[in-house]
Amino acid sequence: MTIWIPELESGARQAPRYRQIAESIGSAIATGDLSPGERLPPQRQLADALGVTVGTITRAYNEAQHRGWVQSRVGSGTYVCDEESAGLSFDVHVEGEDNGMIDMSLSFAPHHTWRQQCLRDALSEICQDPDAIAMASRYQADIGNPAHRRALADWLEHLGFTTRGELVVTQGGQHGLDLCLRTLTRPGELVAADALTYPGFNAAVRHAYLKPAGIPLDDDGMDIDALTRLCQRQVPRLVYITPDQNNPTGIALSEERRQQLAELARRHDFWLLEDHVQYLPPEDRGTSLLELAPERTLHVFSTAKVLSGGLRVGTLQVPQRLRDRIASSLRAETWMAPPLMAEAACRWIASPRADELIAWQTEEQQYRQQRASERLACYRPQGQLRGSNIWLPLPEGRRSSEVHALLESAGVRVSTPEPFCTGSEPAPQAIRLCVGSPHTRDALEKALEIIIEVLERGDTSPWSTL
């Protein structure tokens, strides 16, 4: 057992003691003072040493566990997570794995047989091209084959995205986020995001042992005044944002706030990490931060939500001055993105079928969004017209954990808010629905019917409490 005693700061402006203790745990893990698998001091012993209540230590350990740094074992104590135990805080269910379950918990693109056919066609073309086979069998430049990078940049412009700086080929959007965090931050540094944000970013933050700060959201997106107040106390190293549709709420950042965010980043010299993986057509998007502040914006995109999640081909656009640092991080992680998959993606996007598929998907998601919003109108659903998700606030007195359990038992899987909470932000009582995931429109209708039935049923908690 490690006799580890953190140092606490005092003063009216300091963070609460439980949070200081939790953050000290994260810092100690990052510096090696606490090693994977080590047991933390018993709660009463640490409380006596620090002169605080046992409840404060309990809250601190719970906070550290929420951030993925430690895990509690009943009857044994609290231990620093090792690589095997430090996993994501949200479940990943493989598409089609559950017989009879309608899964609306993950943001999959709507099913269409074109996805398999287009991939089959691209791979068939490669097999018939000796030069392509030779290229795919060799090592490539760390940031990607030049021909692939040009093709992907042209495709981004064709989709209406701003292109600036250097384009890097990644193994999907998640890889791009991780590359940015590992290149631009060091353990213990502060990063900020919406108070509710993409769970993959939260997971990457935990694995990099960073300190997350959740910025409140309102109908215009991230509260820039709140971010300004944070900068007056401590400037974040990086701010992550999905400006066109927050995940999970679907809220878009207003044009005024985009300007304010770019100006604030320049004033305080922090990086902007802009995520457009959740695709919207150009007419539904606002001004990109990459256009407003190209010298400090890193832009993440992926084929996952428009072509195929299994391709694992993404793009990361970075300022020219970061090119060598990003390349070094990429080499250290994977050396390069697989050129075979990049070649398949480039051949796919060169086909007219790619545009046809995106146009069909946009129309299909609009139908599904409208249908779900109509059926659930009395519950005030939120979401973009052609977006991927619907955020559904629950009726007064209903808890997301209870509704999630009832829906699961009835054959519908949804997401609860906890994985989306940045840092120690409290979870609202709501659920997220992914309208593209049901295999067919009929499956969507069935899921909506079950959701309405569960919500109208009232509180029928499946647990007994003693």
Coordinates of C-alpha atoms in Angstrom, one line a residue:
M1 CA 0.0 0.0 0.0
T2 CA 1.3 3.5 -0.9
I3 CA 1.5 6.0 1.9
W4 CA 0.8 8.9 -0.4
I5 CA -0.2 12.3 1.0
P6 CA -1.1 15.1 -1.4
E7 CA -0.5 18.8 -0.7
L8 CA -3.7 20.9 -0.6
E9 CA -3.9 24.6 -1.3
S10 CA -6.0 26.9 0.9
G11 CA -7.8 30.1 0.2
A12 CA -11.3 31.2 -0.9
R13 CA -10.5 31.0 -4.6
Q14 CA -9.1 27.5 -4.5
A15 CA -11.0 24.5 -5.9
P16 CA -12.9 22.3 -3.4
R17 CA -10.7 20.0 -1.4
Y18 CA -12.2 16.8 -2.9
R19 CA -11.4 18.1 -6.4
Q20 CA -7.9 19.1 -5.4
I21 CA -7.3 15.6 -4.0
A22 CA -8.7 14.0 -7.2
E23 CA -6.5 16.1 -9.4
S24 CA -3.5 15.4 -7.2
I25 CA -4.1 11.7 -7.8
G26 CA -4.1 12.3 -11.6
S27 CA -0.9 14.4 -11.4
A28 CA 0.8 11.7 -9.2
I29 CA 0.0 9.0 -11.7
A30 CA 1.3 11.2 -14.6
T31 CA 4.6 11.8 -12.8
G32 CA 5.0 8.2 -11.6
D33 CA 4.6 8.9 -7.9
L34 CA 1.6 6.5 -8.1
S35 CA 2.1 3.5 -10.3
P36 CA -0.4 1.3 -12.2
G37 CA -1.9 -1.3 -9.8
E38 CA -0.9 0.5 -6.6
R39 CA -3.4 0.8 -3.8
L40 CA -4.3 4.2 -2.5
P41 CA -4.3 4.9 1.2
P42 CA -7.5 3.8 3.1
Q43 CA -10.0 6.6 3.2
R44 CA -10.0 7.2 6.9
Q45 CA -6.2 7.2 7.1
L46 CA -5.9 9.8 4.3
A47 CA -8.7 11.8 5.9
D48 CA -6.9 11.9 9.2
A49 CA -3.6 12.9 7.5
L50 CA -5.2 15.8 5.6
G51 CA -7.6 16.9 8.4
V52 CA -10.7 16.4 6.3
T53 CA -13.8 14.3 6.6
V54 CA -14.0 10.7 5.3
G55 CA -16.8 12.0 3.0
T56 CA -14.4 14.3 1.3
I57 CA -12.0 11.5 0.6
T58 CA -14.9 9.3 -0.7
R59 CA -15.9 12.1 -3.0
A60 CA -12.3 12.6 -4.2
Y61 CA -11.9 8.9 -4.9
N62 CA -15.2 8.8 -6.8
E63 CA -14.1 11.8 -8.9
A64 CA -10.8 10.1 -9.7
Q65 CA -12.6 6.9 -10.7
H66 CA -15.0 8.9 -12.9
R67 CA -12.0 10.3 -14.7
G68 CA -10.7 6.8 -15.3
W69 CA -7.6 7.1 -13.1
V70 CA -8.5 4.6 -10.3
Q71 CA -10.9 1.8 -9.7
S72 CA -12.5 0.6 -6.4
R73 CA -12.7 -3.0 -5.5
V74 CA -15.3 -4.0 -2.9
G75 CA -13.7 -5.2 0.3
S76 CA -10.2 -4.4 -1.0
G77 CA -9.7 -0.7 -1.6
T78 CA -9.0 1.8 -4.4
Y79 CA -6.3 1.1 -6.9
V80 CA -4.6 3.0 -9.7
C81 CA -5.8 1.7 -13.0
D82 CA -3.5 -0.3 -15.1
E83 CA -3.6 -0.5 -19.0
E84 CA -6.1 -3.4 -18.9
S85 CA -8.5 -1.8 -16.6
A86 CA -8.4 1.8 -17.9
G87 CA -11.0 1.5 -20.6
L88 CA -13.7 3.7 -22.1
S89 CA -16.6 4.7 -19.9
F90 CA -19.2 3.9 -22.5
D91 CA -20.3 0.5 -23.9
V92 CA -19.6 -0.2 -27.6
H93 CA -22.0 -2.7 -29.1
V94 CA -21.1 -4.1 -32.5
E95 CA -23.7 -3.4 -35.1
G96 CA -26.1 -6.3 -35.6
E97 CA -24.7 -8.3 -32.6
D98 CA -27.9 -8.3 -30.6
N99 CA -30.8 -10.4 -31.9
G100 CA -34.0 -8.3 -31.8
M101 CA -32.4 -5.3 -30.1
I102 CA -32.9 -2.0 -31.8
D103 CA -29.7 -0.1 -31.0
M104 CA -30.0 3.7 -30.9
S105 CA -27.0 4.2 -28.6
L106 CA -24.3 4.7 -31.2
S107 CA -24.1 7.2 -34.0
F108 CA -24.0 4.9 -37.1
A109 CA -24.8 6.1 -40.6
P110 CA -28.1 4.8 -42.0
H111 CA -27.8 1.3 -43.5
H112 CA -27.6 1.1 -47.3
T113 CA -26.2 -1.8 -49.4
W114 CA -24.3 0.8 -51.4
R115 CA -21.7 1.0 -48.6
Q116 CA -20.7 -2.6 -49.1
Q117 CA -21.0 -2.4 -52.9
C118 CA -18.8 0.7 -53.1
L119 CA -16.1 -0.8 -50.9
R120 CA -16.2 -4.0 -52.9
D121 CA -15.8 -2.0 -56.1
A122 CA -12.9 0.0 -54.7
L123 CA -11.1 -3.1 -53.5
S124 CA -11.7 -4.8 -56.9
E125 CA -10.1 -1.9 -58.7
I126 CA -7.1 -2.1 -56.5
C127 CA -6.7 -5.8 -57.1
Q128 CA -6.6 -5.1 -60.8
D129 CA -4.0 -2.4 -60.5
P130 CA -0.4 -3.7 -60.0
D131 CA 0.9 -0.2 -59.1
A132 CA -1.7 0.2 -56.4
I133 CA -0.9 -3.2 -54.9
A134 CA 2.8 -2.3 -54.9
M135 CA 2.1 1.0 -53.3
A136 CA -0.1 -0.5 -50.6
S137 CA 2.5 -3.0 -49.7
R138 CA 5.2 -0.5 -49.0
Y139 CA 5.9 1.9 -46.1
Q140 CA 4.6 5.4 -46.8
A141 CA 5.3 8.9 -45.5
D142 CA 4.2 9.3 -41.9
I143 CA 1.5 11.9 -42.7
G144 CA 0.3 9.9 -45.7
N145 CA 0.9 9.2 -49.4
P146 CA 1.0 12.6 -51.2
A147 CA -1.6 11.4 -53.8
H148 CA -3.9 10.3 -51.0
R149 CA -3.5 13.6 -49.2
R150 CA -4.3 15.6 -52.4
A151 CA -7.3 13.5 -53.1
L152 CA -8.7 13.8 -49.6
A153 CA -8.1 17.6 -49.6
D154 CA -10.0 17.9 -52.9
W155 CA -12.8 15.8 -51.4
L156 CA -13.0 18.0 -48.4
E157 CA -13.3 21.1 -50.6
H158 CA -15.9 19.3 -52.7
L159 CA -17.9 18.7 -49.5
G160 CA -17.7 22.4 -48.7
F161 CA -15.1 22.3 -45.9
T162 CA -12.3 24.9 -45.5
T163 CA -8.8 23.5 -46.2
R164 CA -5.8 25.1 -44.6
G165 CA -2.3 24.2 -43.6
E166 CA -1.1 20.6 -43.8
L167 CA -3.4 17.6 -44.2
V168 CA -2.5 14.4 -42.3
V169 CA -4.1 11.0 -43.1
T170 CA -5.2 9.3 -39.8
Q171 CA -6.8 6.1 -38.8
G172 CA -10.2 7.8 -38.3
G173 CA -11.4 10.8 -36.3
Q174 CA -10.6 9.3 -32.9
H175 CA -7.0 8.8 -33.9
G176 CA -6.9 12.5 -35.0
L177 CA -8.2 13.6 -31.6
D178 CA -5.6 11.5 -29.8
L179 CA -2.8 12.8 -32.0
C180 CA -3.7 16.3 -31.2
L181 CA -3.8 15.7 -27.4
R182 CA -0.6 13.8 -27.3
T183 CA 1.2 16.4 -29.4
L184 CA 0.0 19.6 -27.9
T185 CA -0.4 18.7 -24.2
R186 CA 1.4 17.2 -21.3
P187 CA -0.1 15.2 -18.4
G188 CA -1.8 17.4 -15.8
E189 CA -2.5 20.3 -18.2
L190 CA -6.0 21.8 -18.6
V191 CA -8.1 21.3 -21.6
A192 CA -11.7 22.6 -22.1
A193 CA -14.8 21.4 -24.0
D194 CA -18.5 21.7 -23.8
A195 CA -19.9 20.5 -20.5
L196 CA -21.6 17.7 -22.6
T197 CA -19.3 16.5 -25.4
Y198 CA -18.2 13.5 -27.4
P199 CA -17.3 10.5 -25.1
G200 CA -14.3 9.6 -27.3
F201 CA -12.7 13.0 -26.5
N202 CA -13.4 12.5 -22.8
A203 CA -11.8 9.1 -23.0
A204 CA -8.7 10.4 -24.8
V205 CA -8.4 13.1 -22.1
R206 CA -8.4 10.5 -19.4
H207 CA -5.8 8.4 -21.1
A208 CA -3.5 11.4 -21.6
Y209 CA -3.9 12.2 -17.8
L210 CA -5.2 15.7 -18.6
K211 CA -7.4 18.0 -16.5
P212 CA -10.8 18.5 -18.2
A213 CA -12.9 21.6 -17.7
G214 CA -16.6 21.6 -18.8
I215 CA -17.9 24.9 -20.2
P216 CA -21.7 25.4 -19.9
L217 CA -23.9 25.3 -23.0
D218 CA -27.0 27.2 -23.9
D219 CA -29.1 27.6 -27.0
D220 CA -26.2 29.4 -28.8
G221 CA -23.6 26.8 -27.9
M222 CA -20.6 27.1 -25.7
D223 CA -20.8 29.9 -23.2
I224 CA -17.9 32.1 -24.2
D225 CA -18.3 34.3 -21.2
A226 CA -17.8 31.2 -18.9
L227 CA -14.7 30.2 -21.0
T228 CA -13.4 33.8 -20.6
R229 CA -13.7 33.5 -16.8
L230 CA -11.9 30.2 -16.9
C231 CA -9.0 31.8 -18.8
Q232 CA -8.8 34.5 -16.2
R233 CA -8.1 31.8 -13.6
Q234 CA -6.2 29.3 -15.8
V235 CA -5.8 29.3 -19.5
P236 CA -6.5 25.9 -21.1
R237 CA -4.0 24.4 -23.4
L238 CA -6.7 23.4 -25.9
V239 CA -10.4 23.9 -26.4
Y240 CA -12.3 21.1 -28.2
I241 CA -15.6 21.9 -30.0
T242 CA -18.0 20.4 -32.4
P243 CA -19.4 23.7 -33.6
D244 CA -22.2 22.6 -36.0
Q245 CA -23.9 20.0 -33.8
N246 CA -22.8 19.4 -30.3
N247 CA -22.7 15.7 -29.4
P248 CA -25.1 14.8 -27.7
T249 CA -27.4 17.9 -27.7
G250 CA -27.3 18.9 -31.3
I251 CA -26.8 22.5 -30.4
A252 CA -24.9 24.7 -33.0
L253 CA -22.4 27.4 -32.0
S254 CA -23.7 30.8 -33.1
E255 CA -21.8 32.9 -35.6
E256 CA -21.2 35.6 -33.0
R257 CA -19.7 33.0 -30.6
R258 CA -17.5 31.5 -33.3
Q259 CA -15.9 35.0 -33.7
Q260 CA -15.6 35.4 -30.0
L261 CA -14.0 32.0 -29.5
A262 CA -11.4 32.7 -32.3
E263 CA -10.6 36.1 -30.7
L264 CA -10.3 34.6 -27.2
A265 CA -8.0 31.9 -28.5
R266 CA -5.7 34.5 -30.0
R267 CA -5.8 36.7 -26.8
H268 CA -4.9 33.8 -24.5
D269 CA -2.9 31.7 -27.0
F270 CA -4.6 28.4 -26.8
W271 CA -5.3 25.8 -29.5
L272 CA -8.7 25.1 -31.1
L273 CA -9.6 21.5 -31.9
E274 CA -12.6 21.5 -34.3
D275 CA -14.4 18.2 -35.0
H276 CA -16.6 17.8 -38.0
V277 CA -16.9 14.0 -38.0
Q278 CA -20.6 14.2 -37.4
Y279 CA -21.4 15.3 -41.0
L280 CA -23.9 18.0 -42.0
P281 CA -24.3 19.3 -45.6
P282 CA -22.8 22.8 -46.3
E283 CA -26.0 24.7 -46.0
D284 CA -26.4 23.4 -42.4
R285 CA -22.9 24.4 -41.3
G286 CA -21.7 27.7 -39.9
T287 CA -18.3 29.4 -40.5
S288 CA -15.5 27.0 -39.7
L289 CA -13.0 27.9 -36.9
L290 CA -10.3 26.8 -39.4
E291 CA -11.4 29.7 -41.5
L292 CA -11.6 32.2 -38.6
A293 CA -8.3 31.2 -36.9
P294 CA -6.3 29.0 -39.2
E295 CA -3.0 29.6 -37.4
R296 CA -4.3 27.9 -34.2
T297 CA -7.1 25.5 -35.4
L298 CA -6.7 21.7 -35.9
H299 CA -9.6 20.2 -37.9
V300 CA -10.7 16.6 -37.6
F301 CA -12.8 14.8 -40.2
S302 CA -13.4 11.1 -41.1
T303 CA -15.1 8.8 -43.6
A304 CA -16.9 7.0 -40.8
K305 CA -20.2 8.9 -40.8
V306 CA -20.5 9.3 -44.6
L307 CA -18.9 6.2 -46.2
S308 CA -18.0 3.4 -43.8
G309 CA -17.0 3.2 -40.2
G310 CA -14.8 0.2 -40.9
L311 CA -12.6 2.1 -43.3
R312 CA -10.9 3.9 -40.4
V313 CA -9.6 6.7 -42.7
G314 CA -9.7 10.2 -41.5
T315 CA -8.1 13.6 -42.0
L316 CA -6.4 16.0 -39.6
Q317 CA -5.6 19.5 -40.9
V318 CA -2.9 21.3 -38.9
P319 CA -1.1 24.6 -39.1
Q320 CA 2.2 24.2 -41.1
R321 CA 4.3 24.9 -38.0
L322 CA 2.8 21.8 -36.3
R323 CA 3.5 19.4 -39.3
D324 CA 6.8 17.9 -37.9
R325 CA 5.5 17.5 -34.4
I326 CA 2.3 15.8 -35.5
A327 CA 4.3 13.6 -37.9
S328 CA 6.6 12.6 -35.0
S329 CA 3.6 11.7 -32.8
L330 CA 2.1 9.7 -35.6
R331 CA 5.3 7.7 -36.2
A332 CA 5.5 6.9 -32.5
E333 CA 2.0 5.6 -32.4
T334 CA 1.4 3.7 -35.7
W335 CA 4.2 4.9 -38.1
M336 CA 1.5 5.6 -40.7
A337 CA -2.2 5.1 -41.5
P338 CA -2.6 1.9 -43.6
P339 CA -2.1 2.9 -47.3
L340 CA -4.4 0.1 -48.5
M341 CA -7.4 1.6 -46.6
A342 CA -6.5 5.1 -47.8
E343 CA -6.3 3.9 -51.4
A344 CA -9.7 2.3 -51.0
A345 CA -11.2 5.5 -49.6
C346 CA -9.7 7.6 -52.4
R347 CA -11.1 5.4 -55.1
W348 CA -14.5 5.4 -53.4
I349 CA -14.7 9.2 -53.2
A350 CA -13.6 9.4 -56.9
S351 CA -16.7 7.4 -57.8
P352 CA -20.1 9.2 -58.5
R353 CA -21.7 6.8 -56.1
A354 CA -20.0 8.6 -53.2
D355 CA -22.0 11.8 -53.9
E356 CA -25.1 9.7 -54.4
L357 CA -24.7 8.0 -51.1
I358 CA -24.1 11.2 -49.2
A359 CA -27.2 12.8 -50.8
W360 CA -29.3 9.8 -50.0
Q361 CA -28.0 9.7 -46.4
T362 CA -28.7 13.5 -45.9
E363 CA -32.3 13.0 -47.1
E364 CA -32.8 9.8 -45.0
Q365 CA -31.5 11.5 -41.9
Q366 CA -33.8 14.4 -42.4
Y367 CA -36.8 12.1 -42.7
R368 CA -35.7 10.2 -39.6
Q369 CA -35.1 13.4 -37.6
Q370 CA -38.5 14.8 -38.6
R371 CA -40.3 11.6 -37.8
A372 CA -38.7 11.2 -34.4
S373 CA -39.2 14.9 -33.6
E374 CA -42.9 14.6 -34.5
R375 CA -43.5 11.5 -32.5
L376 CA -41.6 12.8 -29.4
A377 CA -42.7 16.5 -29.8
C378 CA -44.3 16.8 -26.3
Y379 CA -40.9 15.9 -24.7
R380 CA -39.1 18.8 -26.4
P381 CA -36.5 16.9 -28.5
Q382 CA -33.4 18.7 -29.7
G383 CA -31.4 18.0 -32.9
Q384 CA -30.2 19.3 -36.2
L385 CA -32.6 18.9 -39.2
R386 CA -30.2 16.5 -41.0
G387 CA -28.2 15.6 -38.0
S388 CA -27.3 12.3 -36.5
N389 CA -28.7 12.5 -33.0
I390 CA -31.7 13.6 -30.9
W391 CA -31.3 14.8 -27.4
L392 CA -34.4 14.0 -25.3
P393 CA -34.9 15.7 -21.9
L394 CA -36.9 13.4 -19.6
P395 CA -40.2 14.3 -17.9
E396 CA -40.0 15.7 -14.4
G397 CA -39.2 13.0 -11.9
R398 CA -37.8 10.5 -14.4
R399 CA -34.1 9.4 -14.2
S400 CA -32.0 8.5 -17.2
S401 CA -30.7 5.3 -15.6
E402 CA -34.3 4.1 -14.9
V403 CA -35.5 5.0 -18.4
H404 CA -32.4 3.4 -19.9
A405 CA -33.0 0.1 -18.0
L406 CA -36.7 0.0 -18.9
L407 CA -35.9 0.6 -22.6
E408 CA -33.2 -2.0 -22.6
S409 CA -35.6 -4.6 -21.2
A410 CA -38.1 -3.6 -23.9
G411 CA -35.6 -4.1 -26.7
V412 CA -34.3 -0.5 -27.4
R413 CA -30.8 0.6 -26.4
V414 CA -30.1 4.3 -25.9
S415 CA -27.3 6.4 -24.4
T416 CA -27.4 7.9 -20.9
P417 CA -25.8 11.3 -20.4
E418 CA -22.9 10.3 -18.1
P419 CA -20.3 9.4 -20.8
F420 CA -20.8 12.8 -22.3
C421 CA -20.1 14.8 -19.1
T422 CA -16.8 16.6 -19.2
G423 CA -14.8 16.3 -16.0
S424 CA -17.0 16.3 -13.0
E425 CA -19.9 18.1 -14.6
P426 CA -23.3 16.8 -13.3
A427 CA -25.3 14.7 -15.6
P428 CA -28.7 16.0 -16.7
Q429 CA -31.8 13.7 -16.8
A430 CA -32.0 13.0 -20.6
I431 CA -31.2 10.4 -23.2
R432 CA -29.5 10.5 -26.6
L433 CA -31.1 8.8 -29.6
C434 CA -29.2 8.1 -32.8
V435 CA -31.7 8.1 -35.6
G436 CA -29.4 6.5 -38.2
S437 CA -28.7 3.4 -36.2
P438 CA -32.0 1.4 -36.7
H439 CA -31.6 -0.8 -39.7
T440 CA -34.9 0.3 -41.4
R441 CA -37.5 3.0 -41.1
D442 CA -39.9 0.3 -39.7
A443 CA -37.3 -0.4 -36.9
L444 CA -37.2 3.3 -36.1
E445 CA -41.0 3.4 -35.9
K446 CA -40.9 0.4 -33.5
A447 CA -38.3 2.0 -31.4
L448 CA -40.1 5.3 -31.1
E449 CA -43.3 3.4 -30.1
I450 CA -41.5 1.7 -27.3
I451 CA -39.8 4.9 -26.1
I452 CA -43.2 6.7 -26.0
E453 CA -44.8 3.8 -24.1
V454 CA -42.0 3.8 -21.5
L455 CA -42.2 7.5 -21.0
E456 CA -46.0 7.5 -20.8
R457 CA -45.9 4.6 -18.3
G458 CA -44.5 6.8 -15.5
D459 CA -41.9 5.9 -13.0
T460 CA -41.8 2.1 -12.7
S461 CA -38.3 1.7 -11.5
P462 CA -37.0 -1.9 -12.0
W463 CA -35.0 -1.8 -8.8
S464 CA -35.9 -2.6 -5.2
T465 CA -34.1 -0.6 -2.5
L466 CA -33.6 -1.7 1.0

